[in-house]
Short mmCIF file of N, CA and C in Angstrom, two decimals:
data_model
loop_
_atom_site.label_atom_id
_atom_site.label_comp_id
_atom_site.label_asym_id
_atom_site.label_seq_id
_atom_site.Cartn_x
_atom_site.Cartn_y
_atom_site.Cartn_z
N UNK A 5 15.09 -7.97 3.28
CA UNK A 5 13.88 -8.19 3.96
C UNK A 5 13.37 -6.77 4.45
N UNK A 6 13.12 -5.82 3.51
CA UNK A 6 12.80 -4.91 4.22
C UNK A 6 11.91 -3.93 3.39
N UNK A 7 11.01 -3.09 3.66
CA UNK A 7 10.23 -2.20 2.97
C UNK A 7 10.49 -0.81 3.42
N UNK A 8 9.77 -0.18 3.00
CA UNK A 8 10.32 1.73 2.84
C UNK A 8 10.57 2.24 3.68
N UNK A 9 9.80 2.44 5.23
CA UNK A 9 9.14 2.98 6.09
C UNK A 9 8.90 1.64 7.22
N UNK A 10 9.43 2.12 8.30
CA UNK A 10 9.51 1.55 9.55
C UNK A 10 8.49 1.98 10.61
N UNK A 11 7.66 1.42 10.81
CA UNK A 11 6.93 2.51 11.84
C UNK A 11 6.97 1.97 13.62
N UNK A 12 8.00 2.00 14.73
CA UNK A 12 7.99 1.98 16.22
C UNK A 12 7.24 2.39 16.94
N UNK A 13 6.60 1.96 17.79
CA UNK A 13 6.34 2.49 19.25
C UNK A 13 6.64 1.77 20.31
N UNK A 14 7.39 2.71 21.07
CA UNK A 14 8.29 2.16 22.16
C UNK A 14 8.89 0.54 21.45
N UNK A 15 10.17 1.25 20.56
CA UNK A 15 10.91 0.80 20.20
C UNK A 15 10.18 -0.83 19.02
N UNK A 16 9.43 -1.03 19.64
CA UNK A 16 8.82 -1.89 18.63
C UNK A 16 8.35 -1.96 17.33
N UNK A 17 8.20 -2.67 16.44
CA UNK A 17 7.70 -2.48 14.91
C UNK A 17 6.48 -3.06 14.88
N UNK A 18 5.68 -1.79 14.54
CA UNK A 18 4.54 -2.14 14.52
C UNK A 18 3.68 -2.30 13.54
N UNK A 19 4.31 -1.63 12.27
CA UNK A 19 3.81 -0.86 11.16
C UNK A 19 4.80 -1.04 9.82
N UNK A 20 4.77 -1.56 8.62
CA UNK A 20 5.86 -1.30 7.50
C UNK A 20 4.74 -0.29 6.15
N UNK A 21 5.60 0.33 5.50
CA UNK A 21 5.21 1.12 5.04
C UNK A 21 5.83 1.03 2.93
N UNK A 22 4.99 -0.16 2.25
CA UNK A 22 6.18 -0.17 0.94
C UNK A 22 5.27 1.25 0.11
N UNK A 23 6.00 2.37 -0.73
CA UNK A 23 5.82 3.32 -1.44
C UNK A 23 5.93 2.99 -2.66
N UNK A 24 5.18 3.42 -3.40
CA UNK A 24 5.17 2.91 -4.99
C UNK A 24 5.53 4.42 -5.74
N UNK A 25 5.52 5.01 -6.38
CA UNK A 25 4.80 5.37 -7.91
C UNK A 25 3.01 5.39 -8.17
N UNK A 26 3.51 3.74 -8.97
CA UNK A 26 2.56 2.92 -9.20
C UNK A 26 2.45 1.80 -8.92
N UNK A 27 2.08 0.23 -9.08
CA UNK A 27 2.32 -0.75 -8.78
C UNK A 27 1.54 -1.64 -9.78
N UNK A 28 2.07 -2.46 -10.41
CA UNK A 28 1.30 -3.69 -11.18
C UNK A 28 1.71 -4.92 -10.51
N UNK A 29 1.13 -5.73 -10.67
CA UNK A 29 0.90 -7.18 -10.18
C UNK A 29 2.31 -7.55 -9.78
N UNK A 30 3.23 -7.62 -11.42
CA UNK A 30 4.73 -8.20 -11.01
C UNK A 30 5.56 -7.62 -9.53
N UNK A 31 5.37 -6.07 -9.40
CA UNK A 31 5.96 -5.76 -8.34
C UNK A 31 5.24 -5.94 -7.09
N UNK A 32 3.91 -6.37 -7.37
CA UNK A 32 3.28 -6.66 -5.95
C UNK A 32 3.96 -8.05 -5.29
N UNK A 33 4.08 -8.73 -6.33
CA UNK A 33 4.48 -10.07 -5.86
C UNK A 33 5.94 -9.66 -4.87
N UNK A 34 7.02 -9.34 -5.34
CA UNK A 34 7.63 -8.53 -4.94
C UNK A 34 7.93 -8.11 -3.25
N UNK A 35 6.63 -6.95 -2.99
CA UNK A 35 6.38 -6.35 -1.84
C UNK A 35 5.30 -7.26 -0.76
N UNK A 36 4.90 -8.27 -1.23
CA UNK A 36 4.25 -9.72 -0.49
C UNK A 36 5.35 -9.72 -0.34
N UNK A 37 6.41 -10.59 -0.91
CA UNK A 37 7.66 -11.61 -0.16
C UNK A 37 8.14 -10.61 0.79
N UNK A 38 8.44 -9.56 0.55
CA UNK A 38 9.39 -8.45 1.17
C UNK A 38 8.33 -8.49 3.01
N UNK A 39 6.86 -8.71 2.89
CA UNK A 39 6.32 -8.25 3.98
C UNK A 39 6.18 -9.34 4.31
N UNK A 40 6.35 -10.60 3.30
CA UNK A 40 5.86 -11.89 4.22
C UNK A 40 7.33 -12.33 5.57
N UNK A 41 8.19 -12.12 4.86
CA UNK A 41 9.70 -12.12 5.11
C UNK A 41 9.32 -11.23 6.82
N UNK A 42 9.06 -9.95 6.50
CA UNK A 42 9.44 -9.28 8.03
C UNK A 42 8.13 -10.05 8.74
N UNK A 43 7.04 -10.54 8.40
CA UNK A 43 6.54 -10.94 9.20
C UNK A 43 7.08 -12.58 10.33
N UNK A 44 7.29 -13.04 9.62
CA UNK A 44 8.55 -14.02 10.22
C UNK A 44 9.37 -13.00 11.54
N UNK A 45 9.60 -12.17 11.28
CA UNK A 45 10.17 -11.61 11.98
C UNK A 45 9.51 -11.14 13.53
N UNK A 46 8.25 -10.60 12.70
CA UNK A 46 7.16 -9.47 13.80
C UNK A 46 5.89 -9.72 13.54
N UNK A 47 5.38 -10.58 13.67
CA UNK A 47 3.94 -11.56 13.40
C UNK A 47 2.80 -10.36 13.21
N UNK A 48 2.59 -9.24 14.41
CA UNK A 48 1.71 -8.72 14.82
C UNK A 48 1.95 -7.19 13.80
N UNK A 49 3.00 -6.96 12.86
CA UNK A 49 3.06 -5.53 11.86
C UNK A 49 1.84 -5.29 11.37
N UNK A 50 1.22 -4.32 10.83
CA UNK A 50 0.68 -3.99 9.69
C UNK A 50 0.91 -3.53 8.43
N UNK A 51 0.66 -4.22 7.53
CA UNK A 51 1.37 -3.62 6.44
C UNK A 51 0.58 -3.31 5.31
N UNK A 52 1.52 -1.64 4.89
CA UNK A 52 0.60 -0.98 4.02
C UNK A 52 1.64 -0.88 2.56
N UNK A 53 0.42 -0.75 1.88
CA UNK A 53 1.21 -0.13 0.08
C UNK A 53 0.56 1.22 -0.18
N UNK A 54 1.17 2.04 -0.25
CA UNK A 54 1.18 3.48 -0.92
C UNK A 54 1.51 3.65 -2.14
N UNK A 55 0.67 3.68 -2.90
CA UNK A 55 0.77 3.74 -4.58
C UNK A 55 0.49 5.45 -5.59
N UNK A 56 1.19 6.33 -5.66
CA UNK A 56 0.33 7.11 -6.16
C UNK A 56 -0.62 6.93 -7.08
N UNK A 57 -0.42 6.10 -7.94
CA UNK A 57 -0.91 5.55 -9.28
C UNK A 57 -1.36 3.74 -8.88
N UNK A 58 -2.37 3.83 -9.91
CA UNK A 58 -2.24 2.16 -9.73
C UNK A 58 -2.49 1.77 -11.28
N UNK A 59 -1.66 0.60 -10.87
CA UNK A 59 -1.71 -0.18 -12.48
C UNK A 59 -2.20 -1.79 -12.10
N UNK A 60 -2.63 -2.19 -11.14
CA UNK A 60 -3.15 -3.55 -10.58
C UNK A 60 -4.63 -4.03 -11.05
N UNK A 61 -5.24 -3.28 -11.94
CA UNK A 61 -6.41 -3.56 -12.19
C UNK A 61 -7.67 -3.37 -10.98
N UNK A 62 -9.06 -3.90 -11.84
CA UNK A 62 -10.23 -3.59 -10.32
C UNK A 62 -10.69 -2.28 -10.37
N UNK A 63 -10.82 -1.78 -8.32
CA UNK A 63 -11.31 -0.67 -8.55
C UNK A 63 -10.37 0.06 -7.71
N UNK A 64 -9.20 -0.20 -7.75
CA UNK A 64 -7.66 0.54 -7.24
C UNK A 64 -7.68 1.81 -8.00
N UNK A 65 -8.06 2.20 -9.02
CA UNK A 65 -7.50 3.42 -9.18
C UNK A 65 -8.63 4.36 -9.09
N UNK A 66 -9.79 3.39 -9.15
CA UNK A 66 -11.35 4.33 -8.47
C UNK A 66 -12.19 5.38 -7.41
N UNK A 67 -10.64 5.32 -6.27
CA UNK A 67 -10.50 5.77 -4.96
C UNK A 67 -11.76 5.47 -4.34
N UNK A 68 -12.50 4.11 -4.31
CA UNK A 68 -13.59 4.24 -3.52
C UNK A 68 -13.66 4.23 -2.24
N UNK A 69 -15.02 3.79 -1.16
CA UNK A 69 -14.22 4.09 0.17
C UNK A 69 -13.92 3.01 0.73
N UNK A 70 -14.65 1.59 0.01
CA UNK A 70 -13.36 0.42 0.51
C UNK A 70 -13.07 -0.33 -1.06
N UNK A 71 -11.79 -0.29 -1.42
CA UNK A 71 -11.67 -1.00 -2.40
C UNK A 71 -11.62 -2.48 -2.83
N UNK A 72 -12.57 -2.83 -3.62
CA UNK A 72 -13.01 -4.09 -4.21
C UNK A 72 -11.19 -4.97 -4.73
N UNK A 73 -10.39 -4.30 -5.43
CA UNK A 73 -9.41 -4.98 -6.09
C UNK A 73 -9.89 -5.54 -6.84
N UNK A 74 -8.63 -6.57 -7.48
CA UNK A 74 -8.91 -7.11 -8.84
C UNK A 74 -9.01 -8.37 -8.84
N UNK A 75 -9.16 -9.12 -9.45
CA UNK A 75 -8.91 -11.34 -9.29
C UNK A 75 -7.89 -11.65 -9.33
N UNK A 76 -7.22 -10.59 -10.69
CA UNK A 76 -5.65 -11.14 -10.32
C UNK A 76 -4.49 -10.65 -9.46
N UNK A 77 -5.32 -9.67 -8.48
CA UNK A 77 -4.45 -9.21 -7.23
C UNK A 77 -4.44 -10.32 -6.19
N UNK A 78 -5.66 -10.19 -6.46
CA UNK A 78 -6.09 -11.20 -5.15
C UNK A 78 -5.60 -12.63 -5.11
N UNK A 79 -5.95 -12.93 -6.50
CA UNK A 79 -5.04 -14.06 -6.66
C UNK A 79 -3.63 -14.00 -6.02
N UNK A 80 -2.77 -13.68 -6.32
CA UNK A 80 -1.53 -13.61 -5.99
C UNK A 80 -1.38 -13.08 -4.61
N UNK A 81 -2.30 -12.76 -3.90
CA UNK A 81 -2.23 -12.64 -2.38
C UNK A 81 -2.56 -13.35 -1.71
N UNK A 82 -3.55 -14.32 -2.42
CA UNK A 82 -3.85 -15.43 -1.81
C UNK A 82 -2.79 -16.42 -1.22
N UNK A 83 -2.04 -16.38 -2.35
CA UNK A 83 -0.56 -17.05 -1.66
C UNK A 83 0.39 -16.84 -0.57
N UNK A 84 -0.36 -15.24 0.02
CA UNK A 84 0.46 -14.57 1.36
C UNK A 84 -0.56 -14.64 2.55
N UNK A 85 -0.93 -15.63 2.47
CA UNK A 85 -2.13 -15.40 3.66
C UNK A 85 -1.47 -15.01 5.08
N UNK A 86 -0.16 -14.97 5.22
CA UNK A 86 0.35 -14.46 6.57
C UNK A 86 0.31 -13.02 6.32
N UNK A 87 0.24 -12.03 5.55
CA UNK A 87 0.18 -10.50 5.12
C UNK A 87 -1.21 -10.02 4.51
N UNK A 88 -1.97 -8.90 5.39
CA UNK A 88 -2.78 -8.65 5.68
C UNK A 88 -2.21 -7.19 4.82
N UNK A 89 -2.27 -7.45 3.67
CA UNK A 89 -1.49 -5.70 2.52
C UNK A 89 -3.03 -4.82 2.35
N UNK A 90 -2.33 -3.62 3.10
CA UNK A 90 -3.60 -2.60 2.99
C UNK A 90 -3.33 -1.65 1.57
N UNK A 91 -3.76 -1.75 1.06
CA UNK A 91 -3.87 -0.78 -0.45
C UNK A 91 -4.41 0.50 -0.98
N UNK A 92 -3.52 1.58 -0.34
CA UNK A 92 -4.54 2.77 -0.69
C UNK A 92 -3.14 4.04 -1.78
N UNK A 93 -4.30 4.23 -2.66
CA UNK A 93 -3.79 4.30 -3.57
C UNK A 93 -4.10 6.47 -3.42
N UNK A 94 -3.45 6.23 -3.83
CA UNK A 94 -3.52 8.11 -3.78
C UNK A 94 -4.32 8.94 -4.68
N UNK A 95 -3.75 8.83 -6.21
CA UNK A 95 -4.56 9.79 -7.46
C UNK A 95 -5.08 8.62 -8.01
N UNK A 96 -6.72 9.50 -8.38
CA UNK A 96 -7.26 8.54 -9.23
C UNK A 96 -7.24 8.66 -10.43
N UNK A 97 -7.66 7.30 -11.05
CA UNK A 97 -7.28 7.02 -12.86
C UNK A 97 -6.09 6.19 -12.46
N UNK A 98 -6.65 5.02 -13.94
CA UNK A 98 -5.59 3.97 -14.01
C UNK A 98 -4.11 4.87 -14.33
N UNK A 99 -2.82 4.20 -14.38
CA UNK A 99 -1.66 5.07 -14.76
C UNK A 99 -1.62 4.31 -16.19
N UNK A 100 -1.38 5.50 -16.90
CA UNK A 100 -1.34 5.76 -17.86
C UNK A 100 0.71 5.02 -18.36
N UNK A 101 0.83 4.28 -19.16
CA UNK A 101 2.21 3.40 -19.24
C UNK A 101 2.99 4.32 -20.04
N UNK A 102 2.15 5.20 -21.03
CA UNK A 102 2.58 5.78 -22.15
C UNK A 102 3.23 7.17 -21.54
N UNK A 103 2.55 7.55 -20.81
CA UNK A 103 3.58 8.94 -19.86
C UNK A 103 4.21 9.07 -18.42
N UNK A 104 5.66 9.38 -18.43
CA UNK A 104 6.09 9.22 -17.28
C UNK A 104 5.31 9.82 -15.97
N UNK A 105 5.41 8.96 -14.90
CA UNK A 105 4.63 9.95 -14.06
C UNK A 105 5.17 11.43 -13.71
N UNK A 106 5.75 11.73 -14.19
CA UNK A 106 6.20 13.10 -13.84
C UNK A 106 5.82 14.04 -14.46
N UNK A 107 5.49 13.42 -16.39
CA UNK A 107 5.18 14.42 -16.88
C UNK A 107 3.29 14.58 -16.93
N UNK A 108 2.86 13.32 -16.24
CA UNK A 108 1.36 12.97 -16.08
C UNK A 108 0.60 13.82 -14.73
N UNK A 109 1.21 14.98 -14.12
CA UNK A 109 0.62 15.57 -13.52
C UNK A 109 -0.80 15.37 -12.72
N UNK A 110 -1.23 14.44 -11.92
CA UNK A 110 -2.86 14.36 -11.55
C UNK A 110 -3.55 15.47 -10.10
N UNK A 111 -4.11 15.99 -10.26
CA UNK A 111 -4.52 17.04 -8.67
C UNK A 111 -4.56 15.65 -7.65
N UNK A 112 -4.32 16.11 -6.50
CA UNK A 112 -4.28 15.22 -5.16
C UNK A 112 -4.95 16.09 -4.11
N UNK A 113 -6.56 14.84 -4.12
CA UNK A 113 -7.41 15.37 -3.62
C UNK A 113 -7.27 15.32 -1.86
N UNK A 114 -7.51 16.91 -1.49
CA UNK A 114 -7.40 16.58 -0.25
C UNK A 114 -7.61 15.73 0.41
N UNK A 115 -9.71 15.20 -0.12
CA UNK A 115 -9.88 14.56 1.04
C UNK A 115 -9.63 13.23 1.07
N UNK A 116 -9.06 12.52 0.15
CA UNK A 116 -8.21 11.47 0.17
C UNK A 116 -7.14 11.29 1.00
N UNK A 117 -5.91 12.41 1.04
CA UNK A 117 -5.28 12.55 1.33
C UNK A 117 -5.57 12.59 3.36
N UNK A 118 -6.75 12.91 3.42
CA UNK A 118 -7.17 13.21 4.96
C UNK A 118 -7.75 11.55 5.37
N UNK A 119 -8.76 11.39 4.30
CA UNK A 119 -8.72 9.69 4.66
C UNK A 119 -7.57 9.10 4.84
N UNK A 120 -6.70 8.90 4.06
CA UNK A 120 -5.39 8.73 4.47
C UNK A 120 -4.61 8.61 5.74
N UNK A 121 -4.63 10.15 6.33
CA UNK A 121 -4.20 9.75 7.93
C UNK A 121 -4.80 9.35 8.52
N UNK A 122 -6.24 9.31 8.43
CA UNK A 122 -7.49 8.84 9.27
C UNK A 122 -7.15 7.70 9.58
N UNK A 123 -6.44 6.80 8.30
CA UNK A 123 -5.95 5.37 8.46
C UNK A 123 -5.16 4.98 8.98
N UNK A 124 -4.22 5.91 9.53
CA UNK A 124 -3.30 5.59 9.79
C UNK A 124 -2.95 5.97 11.53
N UNK A 125 -4.04 6.53 11.82
CA UNK A 125 -4.16 7.21 12.83
C UNK A 125 -5.16 6.48 13.34
N UNK A 126 -5.82 5.89 12.86
CA UNK A 126 -7.26 4.56 13.46
C UNK A 126 -5.95 3.39 13.50
N UNK A 127 -4.82 3.18 12.99
CA UNK A 127 -4.39 1.67 13.37
C UNK A 127 -3.25 2.38 14.44
N UNK A 128 -3.21 3.29 14.55
CA UNK A 128 -1.69 3.67 15.83
C UNK A 128 -2.70 3.67 17.05
N UNK A 129 -3.95 3.96 16.94
CA UNK A 129 -4.51 4.85 18.33
C UNK A 129 -4.53 3.20 19.13
N UNK A 130 -4.06 2.31 18.89
CA UNK A 130 -4.15 1.09 20.35
C UNK A 130 -3.03 1.31 20.89
N UNK A 131 -1.86 1.83 20.78
CA UNK A 131 -0.49 2.03 20.52
C UNK A 131 -0.48 3.63 22.19
N UNK A 132 -1.45 4.19 22.47
CA UNK A 132 -1.76 5.18 22.67
C UNK A 132 -1.70 5.22 24.60
#
């Protein structure tokens, strides 16, 4: 029952972050189970998935201001009502399954990085 990054404020776990090169729905199930278990101990934590690329379908790979996601992903997430998973995609475009990520470089848009930093800042500012 763990995620990649645990964010503590005053020795209190306030946020969990799972980091992936890409995510597809089978992987999403595992991520949601891990967060669900973590929230049994820390019910108020914020839950984030940071992915370089997306294979979740919908508009996750289009990098809109507010992604709507996809029906299959929402169906899976509906079974984990305790987990409000925030999905952040950093690279535009659907993952090409025929090319390894390290051989298919995509530019990281500075504005997407700034938006992601501001998202985390806004999430944590209540603890100042």
